[in-house]
Amino acid sequence: MTWQTYLREQQDRFLAELLDFLHIPSVSALPEHAGDVQRAAEWVAERMRTAGIESVQILPTGGHPVVYGDWLHAPGKPTVLIYGHFDTQPADPLELWEHPPFEPVVRDGRVYARGASDDKGNMLPPILAVEALLRTTGALPVNVRFLFEGQEEIGSPQIPAFVKAHREMLACDLVVSSDGGQWSETEPVILTGLRGGCGVQIDVRGPNRDLHSGIYGGAVQNPIHALASILASMRGADGRILVEGFYDAVQPLTDDERRRFASAPFDEAAYMADLGVTALWGEAGYTVYERTWARPTLEINGVWGGFQGEGVKTVLPAEAHAKITCRLVANQDPATIVELIKAHVQQHTPPGVTVAVTPLKFLAKPYLMPFDHPGNRAARDVLVHMYGREPYEVRSGGSIPICTILLDELGVYTVNFAFALEDERQHSPNEFFRLSSFRRGQEGYCLLLERLADVG
Amino acid sequence: MTWQTYLREQQDRFLAELLDFLHIPSVSALPEHAGDVQRAAEWVAERMRTAGIESVQILPTGGHPVVYGDWLHAPGKPTVLIYGHFDTQPADPLELWEHPPFEPVVRDGRVYARGASDDKGNMLPPILAVEALLRTTGALPVNVRFLFEGQEEIGSPQIPAFVKAHREMLACDLVVSSDGGQWSETEPVILTGLRGGCGVQIDVRGPNRDLHSGIYGGAVQNPIHALASILASMRGADGRILVEGFYDAVQPLTDDERRRFASAPFDEAAYMADLGVTALWGEAGYTVYERTWARPTLEINGVWGGFQGEGVKTVLPAEAHAKITCRLVANQDPATIVELIKAHVQQHTPPGVTVAVTPLKFLAKPYLMPFDHPGNRAARDVLVHMYGREPYEVRSGGSIPICTILLDELGVYTVNFAFALEDERQHSPNEFFRLSSFRRGQEGYCLLLERLADVG
């Protein structure tokens, strides 16, 4: 029997198992669900054992656990570490769900449940693929390790230390992540980059109390004015960040990258309509994809100071505050950028106020993987085979720390190989996953593991 | 008997009457005290009748009432309108008062009560002075009208319409206001100006919802950045307001004015220590008094937008807001300044956001009275006689609409002639008034009315 036939024959059982898995409310953010996250870990471990995966173990992290397993009987072949997560986002607001979030419902070729698309429907396929290969061929084409975590949705707080402490156990030639997606049902992607990030809070203090702006207006520096001039000094009218040294480590976009980015569809009118803006805006000389995928940004996330109520209060306030986060690209270092911002603020603080710049708990290195990395080439070949067309090169404007953690600690890149689609309401009510994507994932992982056997 | 002797002999009674007056909790801001404000009006009317003032009447305004009275038997002599107010600020926080605020206590030559200094202890003396003159000389040296109001502490909302409707009744050659003060127990002042004011709220709107700053950062304009650049564009590093046309109507300071301002004591170290600032700051080329008394300002009173909580929220917010008020000097027109700000904001709005500028309910014309106006010269002569020294010329950075209302409607200036001191905790717990100032007010008004008889 071929693995293709095996997969086809087992689909009903696999779907039933997915529904079973989705019944577990493994919400990592809510302490009352800690036991459910543990149950999900146990469910995953058991399913891995059934698949024929060896050395399966639930490992403590100090927080939600990790599930490890491996199959290492392909001497001379690469070792691939497959990553995914079995925790989910919280389900609230519950009243917006058409069905209870942890009572999965199948309808019109979709399964509706919290975690269906992110990430249970995507992380189960590699286990099923391994089962199909082992049951039909008795072996895997490469060595495989699994690392499934239960804390991705809360930022993986204990994972860096866990990876550092288990370098040998996790040693591999390549990571493949099941936490990601494709462009559309007919268009595949290769994800080559993630932006990193860092942040600061700026606290401006002037007089020791709120003052009457009639009596004191003109006598002392107004902390809000000072803050406004500091904030305005950080960005030019052309959208360039003016923090000195901000772009020094930025890897410029190559013509190839720009060409590949440009091949991904972009409907500007629909994009603007969705956001309700009359114009897009950003660093001059770059497209929207370039700006959000491959150029760093500095955004003010919040600002406050003085009187915010109805009507008039003629106050010259004692304080003003702002929160700023940056998105960073290779090879910017988040801690260095924080220092550059501190220096900039110090240099642009007007007289009469004191300013404190405090780093926020948000430090993520940018991630960039060569488009022509052998792992990406393997994924590309599989995707071309399955979709009948070249994948787009895309990047994410957001930050997924795991890729950088694994690169730093294990020295390997992460190929993102998963099948979620943007409309599947990840993190929102009525999340769903396409059953076609569930099957595509199983087939895709069989093909990818076969293809990776040839990668040196 | 001279009026001097009369005043001396009646002091015990006058003090008892002041205490009686202070017992009335005539808090204009609190609806539950509306009856007390009315009672205070009746008390004042009765006291005026006792003094020999004629045509005394309590007049409706649509809000708290006004008390009018006159004595008009000095043909060929000027008519003086004496202004004051019988309402008080609220007394809270009550727990900070050493004695109940409306149970006046006399201690160490001071009377402690809400309204003692602002303005009951200052508005009663002109009535007592008129009584003393009438009882001892049988006449007044000038024609006198009285206008006492009960809504000064809530911004005199019905007074402009009242004055407009009673122009004939209030017709006069000069107003003398009993709502003001002196520099110290030994140093008198002549108040020649009050700043006016106006204000706007600025609402910046970008995308139709808060966006993920990772996914969208770089694609659309950030309303907080836009607001910061708008706010920063309004003021130069030298403290000058950059709103085009802002200074066009400003009457420049004369050398004489600057010299007189400079003669008023200013302890910079004490001023900074009180405010807790390490540097004073404002429009370059002007002293603190010049900046707060005679130069216009534009102060951001409040700013808000996006995330203000603990920690990190990587949001690109949908909106950002600011409130701004200006202090204006002669001859700036508040409504014109609002228009100039609107035009400036429009001109400095970066692409990708829409901005609304809404006027706030704060429109006060600046007030400026010539230092050598005959009314001021009369007051100066009386003050030199009483204090043995020249008064300082001072102005107030704040706004007192009544002076402008009376100037606009009656065409006359207001001499501020009152005896409060800055340490008397007006608007704060444990307000007090000096009995020496209470007596000084009685004597001062007798002298001033005599002196005004000679003013053409």
Short mmCIF file of C-alpha atoms in Angstrom, two decimals, chain A residues 32-454:
data_model
loop_
_atom_site.label_atom_id
_atom_site.label_comp_id
_atom_site.label_asym_id
_atom_site.label_seq_id
_atom_site.Cartn_x
_atom_site.Cartn_y
_atom_site.Cartn_z
CA GLU A 32 -8.04 27.56 34.99
CA HIS A 33 -7.17 25.75 31.75
CA ALA A 34 -3.65 24.69 32.80
CA GLY A 35 -4.96 21.17 33.31
CA ASP A 36 -6.43 21.19 29.81
CA VAL A 37 -3.10 22.23 28.32
CA GLN A 38 -1.56 19.27 30.15
CA ARG A 39 -4.34 17.01 28.82
CA ALA A 40 -3.62 18.23 25.29
CA ALA A 41 0.06 17.39 25.80
CA GLU A 42 -0.96 13.89 26.87
CA TRP A 43 -3.27 13.56 23.89
CA VAL A 44 -0.46 14.59 21.53
CA ALA A 45 2.04 12.23 23.18
CA GLU A 46 -0.38 9.33 22.90
CA ARG A 47 -1.13 10.13 19.26
CA MET A 48 2.59 10.29 18.48
CA ARG A 49 3.14 6.86 20.06
CA THR A 50 0.27 5.44 18.00
CA ALA A 51 1.95 6.84 14.90
CA GLY A 52 5.08 4.90 15.70
CA ILE A 53 7.11 7.85 16.92
CA GLU A 54 9.67 6.87 19.55
CA SER A 55 11.07 8.36 22.77
CA VAL A 56 7.83 10.24 23.23
CA GLN A 57 7.86 12.24 26.45
CA ILE A 58 6.13 15.16 28.08
CA LEU A 59 8.81 17.45 29.41
CA PRO A 60 8.43 20.12 32.07
CA THR A 61 9.46 23.67 31.27
CA GLY A 62 8.49 25.51 34.44
CA GLY A 63 5.31 26.52 32.59
CA HIS A 64 3.09 24.65 30.18
CA PRO A 65 4.86 21.45 29.04
CA VAL A 66 6.57 20.42 25.83
CA VAL A 67 6.04 17.13 24.00
CA TYR A 68 9.09 15.54 22.44
CA GLY A 69 9.39 12.45 20.20
CA ASP A 70 11.71 11.18 17.51
CA TRP A 71 12.41 8.57 14.90
CA LEU A 72 16.13 8.40 14.19
CA HIS A 73 16.72 5.37 12.03
CA ALA A 74 17.83 6.94 8.76
CA PRO A 75 21.61 7.01 9.08
CA GLY A 76 23.32 9.35 6.69
CA LYS A 77 20.13 11.27 6.15
CA PRO A 78 19.30 14.73 7.49
CA THR A 79 17.53 15.21 10.80
CA VAL A 80 14.40 17.34 10.66
CA LEU A 81 12.80 18.90 13.74
CA ILE A 82 9.07 19.40 13.30
CA TYR A 83 7.59 22.20 15.42
CA GLY A 84 4.01 23.04 16.33
CA HIS A 85 1.87 24.03 19.31
CA PHE A 86 -1.12 22.44 20.99
CA ASP A 87 -2.25 25.41 23.05
CA THR A 88 -4.90 27.82 21.81
CA GLN A 89 -5.99 31.41 22.21
CA PRO A 90 -8.82 32.13 24.64
CA ALA A 91 -12.26 31.85 23.06
CA ASP A 92 -13.91 35.02 24.30
CA PRO A 93 -16.14 36.78 23.39
CA LEU A 94 -18.13 33.57 23.65
CA GLU A 95 -21.41 35.16 22.56
CA LEU A 96 -20.02 35.71 19.07
CA TRP A 97 -19.47 32.00 18.46
CA GLU A 98 -22.15 30.20 16.45
CA HIS A 99 -21.17 26.92 18.13
CA PRO A 100 -19.34 26.44 21.43
CA PRO A 101 -15.63 26.94 20.66
CA PHE A 102 -14.54 23.60 22.08
CA GLU A 103 -17.37 21.54 20.59
CA PRO A 104 -16.08 21.27 17.02
CA VAL A 105 -18.62 21.21 14.23
CA VAL A 106 -17.97 20.05 10.63
CA ARG A 107 -19.90 21.94 7.98
CA ASP A 108 -19.32 22.55 4.26
CA GLY A 109 -15.86 21.01 4.31
CA ARG A 110 -14.71 23.06 7.30
CA VAL A 111 -14.23 22.29 10.94
CA TYR A 112 -15.22 25.08 13.31
CA ALA A 113 -13.47 25.29 16.69
CA ARG A 114 -10.96 27.36 18.62
CA GLY A 115 -7.51 26.13 17.59
CA ALA A 116 -8.76 24.46 14.38
CA SER A 117 -6.50 26.58 12.17
CA ASP A 118 -4.06 27.78 14.85
CA ASP A 119 -2.51 25.30 15.28
CA LYS A 120 -4.15 21.91 15.96
CA GLY A 121 -5.35 21.37 12.37
CA ASN A 122 -1.84 22.21 11.17
CA MET A 123 0.25 20.37 13.77
CA LEU A 124 -1.61 17.04 13.56
CA PRO A 125 -0.83 16.37 9.83
CA PRO A 126 2.95 15.81 10.27
CA ILE A 127 2.16 13.13 12.92
CA LEU A 128 -0.33 11.52 10.56
CA ALA A 129 2.15 11.76 7.68
CA VAL A 130 4.80 10.01 9.74
CA GLU A 131 2.28 7.28 10.64
CA ALA A 132 1.39 6.80 6.97
CA LEU A 133 5.05 6.54 5.95
CA LEU A 134 5.93 4.16 8.77
CA ARG A 135 2.86 1.92 8.22
CA THR A 136 3.36 1.70 4.46
CA THR A 137 7.15 1.81 4.05
CA GLY A 138 8.32 0.75 7.54
CA ALA A 139 10.64 3.70 7.73
CA LEU A 140 10.97 7.45 7.28
CA PRO A 141 13.10 8.98 4.52
CA VAL A 142 14.87 11.24 7.07
CA ASN A 143 15.46 11.33 10.77
CA VAL A 144 12.65 13.18 12.49
CA ARG A 145 12.31 14.86 15.86
CA PHE A 146 9.15 16.57 17.15
CA LEU A 147 8.91 19.58 19.39
CA PHE A 148 5.35 20.54 20.29
CA GLU A 149 4.84 23.28 22.82
CA GLY A 150 1.91 24.44 24.94
CA GLN A 151 2.74 28.11 25.42
CA GLU A 152 3.00 29.66 21.97
CA GLU A 153 -0.10 31.79 22.43
CA ILE A 154 1.38 33.44 25.52
CA GLY A 155 4.75 34.18 23.89
CA SER A 156 6.61 30.94 24.75
CA PRO A 157 8.10 32.36 27.94
CA GLN A 158 9.91 29.17 29.02
CA ILE A 159 10.86 27.89 25.56
CA PRO A 160 14.19 29.73 25.10
CA ALA A 161 15.53 28.25 28.36
CA PHE A 162 14.09 24.84 27.48
CA VAL A 163 15.72 24.83 24.04
CA LYS A 164 19.02 26.00 25.51
CA ALA A 165 18.88 23.19 28.07
CA HIS A 166 17.98 20.53 25.46
CA ARG A 167 20.31 21.45 22.60
CA GLU A 168 21.52 17.92 22.16
CA MET A 169 18.07 16.35 22.21
CA LEU A 170 16.84 18.87 19.64
CA ALA A 171 19.93 18.79 17.40
CA CYS A 172 18.91 18.78 13.73
CA ASP A 173 19.75 20.03 10.26
CA LEU A 174 16.52 21.89 9.68
CA VAL A 175 13.36 22.89 11.50
CA VAL A 176 9.98 22.64 9.81
CA SER A 177 7.22 24.61 11.48
CA SER A 178 3.60 23.59 11.15
CA ASP A 179 2.49 26.99 12.53
CA GLY A 180 1.81 29.07 9.43
CA GLY A 181 -0.15 29.22 6.23
CA GLN A 182 -0.51 29.69 2.50
CA TRP A 183 -1.69 32.61 0.38
CA SER A 184 -4.92 31.05 -0.86
CA GLU A 185 -6.33 27.66 -1.67
CA THR A 186 -4.56 27.84 -5.01
CA GLU A 187 -1.46 29.89 -4.19
CA PRO A 188 1.41 28.67 -2.02
CA VAL A 189 4.05 30.75 -0.23
CA ILE A 190 7.57 30.47 1.09
CA LEU A 191 7.98 32.54 4.25
CA THR A 192 11.51 33.87 4.45
CA GLY A 193 11.40 36.45 7.16
CA LEU A 194 9.83 37.73 10.34
CA ARG A 195 10.35 41.12 11.82
CA GLY A 196 11.81 41.38 15.30
CA GLY A 197 10.93 44.03 17.77
CA CYS A 198 11.74 46.10 20.80
CA GLY A 199 9.97 48.80 22.75
CA VAL A 200 10.35 51.62 25.22
CA GLN A 201 8.19 53.75 27.44
CA ILE A 202 8.98 57.45 27.55
CA ASP A 203 8.07 59.32 30.72
CA VAL A 204 8.39 63.09 30.64
CA ARG A 205 8.19 64.95 33.94
CA GLY A 206 7.97 68.69 34.40
CA PRO A 207 6.57 70.58 37.38
CA ASN A 208 5.81 68.69 40.58
CA ARG A 209 2.06 69.16 40.13
CA ASP A 210 -0.49 70.06 37.52
CA LEU A 211 -0.38 73.83 37.13
CA HIS A 212 -2.96 76.46 36.14
CA SER A 213 -2.08 77.17 32.53
CA GLY A 214 -3.19 80.77 32.91
CA ILE A 215 -0.93 81.53 35.85
CA TYR A 216 2.05 79.42 34.76
CA GLY A 217 1.64 79.14 31.00
CA GLY A 218 4.79 80.66 29.57
CA ALA A 219 6.89 80.15 32.69
CA VAL A 220 7.77 76.46 32.52
CA GLN A 221 8.15 73.75 29.95
CA ASN A 222 4.95 71.81 29.23
CA PRO A 223 5.69 68.05 29.38
CA ILE A 224 3.20 67.31 26.59
CA HIS A 225 4.85 69.84 24.29
CA ALA A 226 8.21 68.33 25.19
CA LEU A 227 6.92 64.83 24.46
CA ALA A 228 5.37 65.91 21.17
CA SER A 229 8.66 67.40 20.01
CA ILE A 230 10.58 64.28 21.08
CA LEU A 231 8.11 62.02 19.26
CA ALA A 232 8.03 64.21 16.17
CA SER A 233 11.82 64.23 16.04
CA MET A 234 11.86 60.47 15.55
CA ARG A 235 10.32 60.36 12.11
CA GLY A 236 10.74 62.44 8.96
CA ALA A 237 7.96 63.62 6.69
CA ASP A 238 9.13 60.92 4.26
CA GLY A 239 8.45 58.21 6.82
CA ARG A 240 12.10 57.54 7.55
CA ILE A 241 13.00 56.94 11.17
CA LEU A 242 15.42 59.65 12.28
CA VAL A 243 16.84 57.86 15.31
CA GLU A 244 20.54 58.03 14.57
CA GLY A 245 21.96 54.67 13.55
CA PHE A 246 18.51 53.07 13.25
CA TYR A 247 19.13 51.71 9.74
CA ASP A 248 22.85 50.94 10.16
CA ALA A 249 22.41 47.15 10.45
CA VAL A 250 19.50 46.83 8.04
CA GLN A 251 20.14 44.38 5.22
CA PRO A 252 19.00 46.19 2.05
CA LEU A 253 16.44 44.52 -0.16
CA THR A 254 17.94 42.91 -3.25
CA ASP A 255 16.41 43.37 -6.65
CA ASP A 256 15.46 39.66 -6.61
CA GLU A 257 13.64 40.03 -3.32
CA ARG A 258 11.80 43.10 -4.51
CA ARG A 259 10.79 41.31 -7.69
CA ARG A 260 9.55 38.26 -5.80
CA PHE A 261 7.62 40.40 -3.27
CA ALA A 262 6.02 42.24 -6.18
CA SER A 263 4.77 38.97 -7.65
CA ALA A 264 2.44 38.48 -4.67
CA PRO A 265 -0.98 39.97 -5.43
CA PHE A 266 -1.85 43.26 -3.78
CA ASP A 267 -5.25 44.88 -4.17
CA GLU A 268 -4.57 48.37 -2.91
CA ALA A 269 -8.18 49.54 -3.16
CA ALA A 270 -9.45 46.55 -1.17
CA TYR A 271 -6.66 46.96 1.39
CA MET A 272 -7.52 50.63 1.91
CA ALA A 273 -11.25 49.93 2.04
CA ASP A 274 -10.73 47.25 4.67
CA LEU A 275 -8.75 49.68 6.85
CA GLY A 276 -10.99 52.64 6.10
CA VAL A 277 -8.13 54.91 5.08
CA THR A 278 -7.98 57.24 2.11
CA ALA A 279 -4.25 56.83 1.61
CA LEU A 280 -1.55 54.35 2.49
CA TRP A 281 1.57 55.80 3.99
CA GLY A 282 5.06 54.79 4.98
CA GLU A 283 8.76 55.03 4.24
CA ALA A 284 9.22 56.66 0.86
CA GLY A 285 10.61 54.50 -1.93
CA TYR A 286 9.16 51.17 -0.79
CA THR A 287 5.99 49.24 -1.58
CA VAL A 288 3.54 48.23 1.15
CA TYR A 289 4.93 44.67 1.22
CA GLU A 290 8.48 45.95 1.38
CA ARG A 291 7.56 48.36 4.16
CA THR A 292 5.67 45.82 6.27
CA TRP A 293 7.87 42.78 5.57
CA ALA A 294 11.40 43.98 5.12
CA ARG A 295 11.78 47.49 6.47
CA PRO A 296 11.94 48.46 10.13
CA THR A 297 9.33 50.70 11.70
CA LEU A 298 8.93 52.72 14.85
CA GLU A 299 5.32 53.09 15.96
CA ILE A 300 3.88 55.03 18.87
CA ASN A 301 1.45 52.57 20.45
CA GLY A 302 0.07 54.90 23.07
CA VAL A 303 0.32 58.41 24.41
CA TRP A 304 -1.22 60.08 27.43
CA GLY A 305 -0.89 63.09 29.67
CA GLY A 306 -2.94 65.87 31.26
CA PHE A 307 -6.69 66.24 30.92
CA GLN A 308 -8.63 63.73 28.81
CA GLY A 309 -12.19 64.49 29.93
CA GLU A 310 -15.06 66.40 28.42
CA GLY A 311 -14.81 70.16 28.15
CA VAL A 312 -11.99 72.42 29.21
CA LYS A 313 -9.39 72.12 31.95
CA THR A 314 -6.73 74.77 31.62
CA VAL A 315 -3.98 72.67 33.07
CA LEU A 316 -0.27 72.61 32.38
CA PRO A 317 0.29 68.98 33.35
CA ALA A 318 3.08 67.55 35.45
CA GLU A 319 3.70 64.53 33.22
CA ALA A 320 3.29 63.04 29.77
CA HIS A 321 3.95 59.51 28.56
CA ALA A 322 4.29 57.45 25.41
CA LYS A 323 4.84 53.82 24.52
CA ILE A 324 6.80 52.98 21.41
CA THR A 325 7.56 49.67 19.75
CA CYS A 326 9.78 49.05 16.77
CA ARG A 327 9.60 46.27 14.22
CA LEU A 328 13.10 45.29 13.24
CA VAL A 329 14.60 43.47 10.28
CA ALA A 330 17.83 41.57 9.77
CA ASN A 331 20.38 42.36 11.10
CA GLN A 332 19.11 44.91 13.60
CA ASP A 333 19.71 44.05 17.22
CA PRO A 334 16.77 44.91 19.50
CA ALA A 335 18.91 45.83 22.51
CA THR A 336 21.07 48.10 20.37
CA ILE A 337 18.01 49.84 18.95
CA VAL A 338 16.74 50.50 22.50
CA GLU A 339 20.05 52.19 23.25
CA LEU A 340 19.87 54.27 20.07
CA ILE A 341 16.37 55.41 21.02
CA LYS A 342 17.56 56.33 24.50
CA ALA A 343 20.38 58.40 23.04
CA HIS A 344 18.03 60.06 20.56
CA VAL A 345 15.52 60.98 23.25
CA GLN A 346 18.26 62.38 25.45
CA GLN A 347 19.54 64.47 22.57
CA HIS A 348 16.06 65.77 21.70
CA THR A 349 14.77 66.53 25.18
CA PRO A 350 14.01 70.25 25.43
CA PRO A 351 15.06 72.14 28.57
CA GLY A 352 12.86 72.22 31.65
CA VAL A 353 11.77 68.59 31.82
CA THR A 354 13.37 65.29 32.73
CA VAL A 355 12.79 62.24 30.59
CA ALA A 356 13.12 58.58 31.46
CA VAL A 357 13.27 55.92 28.72
CA THR A 358 12.46 52.46 30.02
CA PRO A 359 12.75 49.32 27.85
CA LEU A 360 9.52 47.38 27.54
CA LYS A 361 9.40 43.59 27.88
CA PHE A 362 9.47 43.07 24.14
CA LEU A 363 12.76 42.04 22.63
CA ALA A 364 12.59 39.84 19.53
CA LYS A 365 15.37 39.41 17.02
CA PRO A 366 14.41 39.65 13.37
CA TYR A 367 14.52 36.43 11.38
CA LEU A 368 15.63 36.08 7.79
CA MET A 369 16.13 32.83 5.90
CA PRO A 370 17.65 32.70 2.42
CA PHE A 371 14.97 32.12 -0.19
CA ASP A 372 17.24 29.58 -1.87
CA HIS A 373 18.13 27.74 1.32
CA PRO A 374 17.96 23.96 0.61
CA GLY A 375 15.08 23.64 3.03
CA ASN A 376 13.11 26.33 1.18
CA ARG A 377 14.02 24.73 -2.14
CA ALA A 378 12.63 21.43 -0.91
CA ALA A 379 9.45 23.09 0.31
CA ARG A 380 9.18 24.96 -3.00
CA ASP A 381 9.40 21.72 -4.98
CA VAL A 382 6.67 20.11 -2.90
CA LEU A 383 4.44 23.17 -3.15
CA VAL A 384 4.89 23.41 -6.91
CA HIS A 385 3.97 19.74 -7.14
CA MET A 386 0.84 20.18 -5.03
CA TYR A 387 -0.39 23.59 -6.28
CA GLY A 388 0.95 23.48 -9.82
CA ARG A 389 2.55 26.89 -9.48
CA GLU A 390 5.50 28.72 -7.95
CA PRO A 391 5.08 29.91 -4.37
CA TYR A 392 5.30 33.61 -3.60
CA GLU A 393 8.11 34.77 -1.36
CA VAL A 394 6.49 36.44 1.63
CA ARG A 395 7.53 37.64 5.03
CA SER A 396 5.63 38.49 8.14
CA GLY A 397 5.55 41.94 9.64
CA GLY A 398 5.00 40.38 13.04
CA SER A 399 7.41 38.57 15.28
CA ILE A 400 7.48 34.78 15.98
CA PRO A 401 10.27 34.32 18.50
CA ILE A 402 10.60 30.53 18.04
CA CYS A 403 12.39 30.82 14.66
CA THR A 404 15.07 33.06 16.13
CA ILE A 405 15.37 30.98 19.27
CA LEU A 406 15.98 27.82 17.26
CA LEU A 407 18.40 29.62 14.92
CA ASP A 408 20.36 31.02 17.86
CA GLU A 409 20.41 27.87 19.96
CA LEU A 410 20.50 25.09 17.36
CA GLY A 411 22.08 26.97 14.48
CA VAL A 412 19.38 25.92 12.03
CA TYR A 413 16.74 27.68 9.97
CA THR A 414 13.02 27.04 10.13
CA VAL A 415 11.03 26.25 7.01
CA ASN A 416 7.44 27.30 7.50
CA PHE A 417 5.29 24.57 6.06
CA ALA A 418 1.64 24.85 6.94
CA PHE A 419 -1.73 25.40 5.35
CA ALA A 420 -3.79 27.92 7.26
CA LEU A 421 -5.49 30.66 5.25
CA GLU A 422 -6.01 34.27 6.26
CA ASP A 423 -9.81 34.06 6.40
CA GLU A 424 -9.85 31.31 9.03
CA ARG A 425 -10.40 33.68 11.97
CA GLN A 426 -7.37 32.74 13.99
CA HIS A 427 -7.67 34.43 17.42
CA SER A 428 -11.28 35.42 16.60
CA PRO A 429 -14.72 33.87 17.14
CA ASN A 430 -15.78 31.07 14.76
CA GLU A 431 -12.23 30.03 13.89
CA PHE A 432 -12.27 27.25 11.32
CA PHE A 433 -9.95 25.08 9.26
CA ARG A 434 -10.51 23.66 5.81
CA LEU A 435 -10.63 19.84 5.66
CA SER A 436 -8.93 20.15 2.27
CA SER A 437 -6.03 21.88 4.02
CA PHE A 438 -6.00 19.18 6.71
CA ARG A 439 -5.53 16.54 3.97
CA ARG A 440 -3.08 18.75 2.07
CA GLY A 441 -0.97 18.98 5.20
CA GLN A 442 -0.77 15.21 5.54
CA GLU A 443 0.21 14.76 1.90
CA GLY A 444 2.54 17.71 2.00
CA TYR A 445 4.49 16.39 4.99
CA CYS A 446 4.90 12.98 3.33
CA LEU A 447 6.22 14.68 0.21
CA LEU A 448 8.43 17.10 2.13
CA LEU A 449 10.07 14.37 4.23
CA GLU A 450 10.75 12.39 1.05
CA ARG A 451 12.14 15.47 -0.67
CA LEU A 452 14.31 16.40 2.34
CA ALA A 453 16.03 13.01 2.11
CA ASP A 454 17.89 14.40 -0.87
#
